[in-house]
Amino acid sequence: MIYLKKTFLMGILILVVGLIVLAVGLPIGYSEAPLEMSEWRVTWFRIFSAPTEIVPIDTVGIAVNETTLPASFDFIMSDLDFAPYTGSMDEIGLMAKTEVYVPSDGKVRFELGSDDGSALFLDGEIVIDNWGLHAYQPMSKVVSLEKGVHTLEIWWFEWHGSAVLSFKMDEKVTSSDPLYGRVVGGAIVIAGLAVMIVFRPERKK
Ligand SMILES: [Ca+2]
């Protein structure tokens, strides 16, 4: 009899867990969908001074080249990589723009690294402030994005010494999936009810 009683209580416990899952969802219930990126459109600059505050590179330099770079969610350029575009490895900068199509609402992680300063903008709003004269340092941020097309822009400058620019972002958007929580929660509730019915206490005669 004690065994049956414990099993019945276990059914109630399973039922409660199922109801909680139904109410709050599951942290592991998520989906991933691939992003689509256009090629980067880049304007290259020779700069006259190292900007202490975040300003468009064209306010401290002169455009010397316009190119595209392949659409890439992950790239790193350093020192000699810049010379073909600017004719120099120092006192240079760039402003690069692209569009990203996000197929569903969700979270995306960005990382921007630079020597010297850089900034990342999403739809015109600053997301990562990595500005200043400094050795290479990466900075990252996770951002919630709505489904649709979003604009990304990078501003970067190199004054003296070594020069690096790196960019990384998730290639997939991670979305929480409420349906998953409901299906799993519903299944747990049914399992709890089944246990309660099968192991229900018998009435004394
Ligand atoms: Ca430098």
Coordinates of C-alpha atoms and ligand atoms in Angstrom, one line a residue:
M1 CA 0.0 0.0 0.0
I2 CA 2.8 2.4 0.9
Y3 CA 4.4 1.7 -2.5
L4 CA 1.2 2.6 -4.3
K5 CA 0.8 5.8 -2.3
K6 CA 4.4 7.0 -3.1
T7 CA 3.8 6.2 -6.8
F8 CA 0.6 8.2 -6.7
L9 CA 2.4 11.2 -5.1
M10 CA 5.1 10.8 -7.8
G11 CA 2.3 11.2 -10.4
I12 CA 1.2 14.4 -8.7
L13 CA 4.8 15.6 -8.7
I14 CA 5.2 14.8 -12.5
L15 CA 1.9 16.7 -13.1
V16 CA 3.2 19.8 -11.3
V17 CA 6.5 19.7 -13.2
G18 CA 4.5 19.4 -16.5
L19 CA 2.3 22.4 -15.5
I20 CA 5.5 24.5 -14.7
V21 CA 7.0 23.6 -18.0
L22 CA 3.8 24.6 -19.7
A23 CA 3.8 28.0 -17.9
V24 CA 7.4 29.0 -18.2
G25 CA 8.7 27.1 -21.2
L26 CA 12.0 25.3 -21.5
P27 CA 15.5 26.9 -21.8
I28 CA 16.6 24.2 -24.1
G29 CA 13.7 24.6 -26.5
Y30 CA 15.3 26.7 -29.2
S31 CA 15.8 26.7 -32.9
E32 CA 18.6 28.1 -35.1
A33 CA 18.1 29.6 -38.6
P34 CA 21.0 30.6 -40.9
L35 CA 21.5 34.4 -41.7
E36 CA 22.2 35.8 -45.1
M37 CA 24.8 38.5 -45.6
S38 CA 25.6 40.8 -48.6
E39 CA 29.2 41.6 -49.5
W40 CA 30.9 44.4 -47.4
R41 CA 31.1 47.8 -49.2
V42 CA 34.3 49.4 -48.0
T43 CA 35.6 53.0 -48.2
W44 CA 39.4 53.2 -47.3
F45 CA 41.0 56.3 -45.8
R46 CA 44.4 57.9 -45.1
I47 CA 43.9 59.8 -41.8
F48 CA 45.5 63.0 -40.6
S49 CA 45.0 62.5 -36.8
A50 CA 43.9 59.8 -34.4
P51 CA 40.3 60.5 -33.4
T52 CA 39.9 60.5 -29.6
E53 CA 36.1 60.2 -29.8
I54 CA 34.0 58.1 -32.1
V55 CA 33.6 60.1 -35.3
P56 CA 33.1 59.0 -39.0
I57 CA 36.5 58.3 -40.4
D58 CA 35.9 60.8 -43.2
T59 CA 36.0 63.6 -40.7
V60 CA 39.7 62.8 -39.8
G61 CA 40.9 61.6 -43.2
I62 CA 40.5 61.4 -46.9
A63 CA 39.0 58.6 -48.9
V64 CA 41.6 56.9 -51.1
N65 CA 39.8 53.8 -52.3
E66 CA 36.4 52.1 -52.5
T67 CA 36.2 48.3 -52.7
T68 CA 34.1 45.4 -51.7
L69 CA 35.1 42.5 -49.5
P70 CA 33.4 39.1 -49.6
A71 CA 30.4 38.6 -47.3
S72 CA 31.9 37.1 -44.2
F73 CA 30.7 36.4 -40.7
D74 CA 34.3 35.9 -39.5
F75 CA 37.4 37.7 -40.8
I76 CA 40.7 39.1 -39.5
M77 CA 43.0 41.5 -41.3
S78 CA 46.3 42.8 -40.1
D79 CA 49.3 45.0 -41.2
L80 CA 50.2 44.0 -44.8
D81 CA 46.5 43.1 -45.5
F82 CA 45.6 46.8 -45.6
A83 CA 48.5 48.1 -47.8
P84 CA 46.9 47.0 -51.2
Y85 CA 43.8 49.2 -50.4
T86 CA 45.4 52.2 -48.7
G87 CA 49.1 52.1 -49.9
S88 CA 50.1 52.3 -46.2
M89 CA 50.1 50.3 -43.0
D90 CA 49.8 53.3 -40.7
E91 CA 47.5 56.4 -40.5
I92 CA 44.7 54.6 -42.2
G93 CA 41.1 53.7 -41.6
L94 CA 37.9 52.3 -43.1
M95 CA 34.1 52.5 -43.1
A96 CA 32.5 49.2 -44.1
K97 CA 28.8 48.5 -44.5
T98 CA 26.7 45.4 -45.2
E99 CA 23.1 44.1 -44.8
V100 CA 22.1 41.0 -43.0
Y101 CA 18.8 39.1 -43.4
V102 CA 17.6 37.6 -40.2
P103 CA 15.0 34.9 -40.9
S104 CA 13.3 34.9 -37.4
D105 CA 13.3 36.9 -34.2
G106 CA 16.2 35.8 -31.9
K107 CA 19.6 36.5 -30.5
V108 CA 22.9 37.0 -32.4
R109 CA 26.4 37.4 -30.9
F110 CA 28.8 40.0 -32.4
E111 CA 32.6 40.4 -31.8
L112 CA 34.7 43.3 -33.0
G113 CA 38.5 43.4 -32.4
S114 CA 40.9 46.1 -33.4
D115 CA 44.3 47.8 -33.1
D116 CA 43.7 50.7 -32.8
G117 CA 40.0 51.8 -32.5
S118 CA 36.8 50.5 -34.0
A119 CA 33.1 50.7 -33.5
L120 CA 30.2 48.5 -34.7
F121 CA 26.8 49.9 -35.6
L122 CA 23.5 48.0 -36.0
D123 CA 20.8 49.9 -37.9
G124 CA 22.7 53.1 -37.1
E125 CA 22.9 52.5 -33.3
I126 CA 26.3 51.7 -31.7
V127 CA 26.5 48.2 -30.5
I128 CA 30.3 47.8 -29.7
D129 CA 32.5 50.7 -28.7
N130 CA 36.1 49.5 -29.1
W131 CA 37.5 53.0 -29.8
G132 CA 40.8 54.5 -28.7
L133 CA 44.5 54.0 -29.3
H134 CA 45.2 50.5 -28.0
A135 CA 46.7 47.1 -28.8
Y136 CA 44.5 44.5 -30.4
Q137 CA 41.5 43.7 -28.2
P138 CA 38.2 41.9 -29.1
M139 CA 34.9 43.0 -27.6
S140 CA 31.6 41.1 -27.9
K141 CA 27.9 41.6 -27.4
V142 CA 24.7 39.6 -27.8
V143 CA 21.9 41.5 -29.4
S144 CA 18.2 40.6 -29.9
L145 CA 17.2 41.1 -33.5
E146 CA 13.8 41.1 -35.1
K147 CA 13.1 39.2 -38.3
G148 CA 14.1 41.2 -41.4
V149 CA 17.0 43.1 -43.0
H150 CA 19.5 44.8 -40.7
T151 CA 22.4 47.1 -41.6
L152 CA 25.8 46.6 -40.1
E153 CA 28.6 49.2 -40.2
I154 CA 32.2 49.1 -39.0
W155 CA 34.4 52.2 -38.5
W156 CA 38.1 51.4 -37.9
F157 CA 41.3 53.4 -37.7
E158 CA 45.0 52.5 -37.3
W159 CA 47.4 55.2 -36.1
H160 CA 50.9 53.8 -35.5
G161 CA 52.4 50.4 -34.8
S162 CA 50.6 47.2 -35.5
A163 CA 47.2 47.2 -37.3
V164 CA 44.4 44.7 -36.8
L165 CA 40.7 44.5 -37.6
S166 CA 38.6 41.4 -36.8
F167 CA 34.9 40.8 -37.0
K168 CA 32.8 37.8 -36.0
M169 CA 29.1 37.2 -35.7
D170 CA 26.9 34.1 -35.3
E171 CA 26.0 32.6 -38.7
K172 CA 22.6 31.5 -37.2
V173 CA 20.0 33.4 -35.2
T174 CA 19.0 31.5 -32.0
S175 CA 15.3 31.7 -31.2
S176 CA 13.5 30.4 -28.1
D177 CA 10.7 28.2 -29.3
P178 CA 7.5 28.3 -27.1
L179 CA 5.8 25.5 -29.0
Y180 CA 8.6 23.1 -27.9
G181 CA 7.9 23.9 -24.2
R182 CA 4.2 23.4 -24.7
V183 CA 4.6 20.1 -26.4
V184 CA 7.0 18.8 -23.8
G185 CA 5.0 20.3 -20.9
G186 CA 1.8 18.8 -22.2
A187 CA 3.4 15.3 -22.5
I188 CA 4.7 15.5 -18.9
V189 CA 1.2 16.5 -17.7
I190 CA -0.3 13.5 -19.5
A191 CA 2.3 11.2 -18.0
G192 CA 1.6 12.6 -14.5
L193 CA -2.1 12.0 -14.9
A194 CA -1.5 8.5 -16.3
V195 CA 0.6 7.6 -13.2
M196 CA -2.0 9.1 -10.9
I197 CA -4.8 7.1 -12.5
V198 CA -2.9 3.8 -12.7
F199 CA -1.7 4.1 -9.1
R200 CA -4.7 5.8 -7.6
P201 CA -5.4 4.8 -3.9
E202 CA -8.0 2.1 -3.5
R203 CA -10.9 2.8 -1.3
K204 CA -11.3 0.8 1.8
K205 CA -14.3 -1.4 1.8
Ligands
CA1 CA 48.2 50.5 -33.9

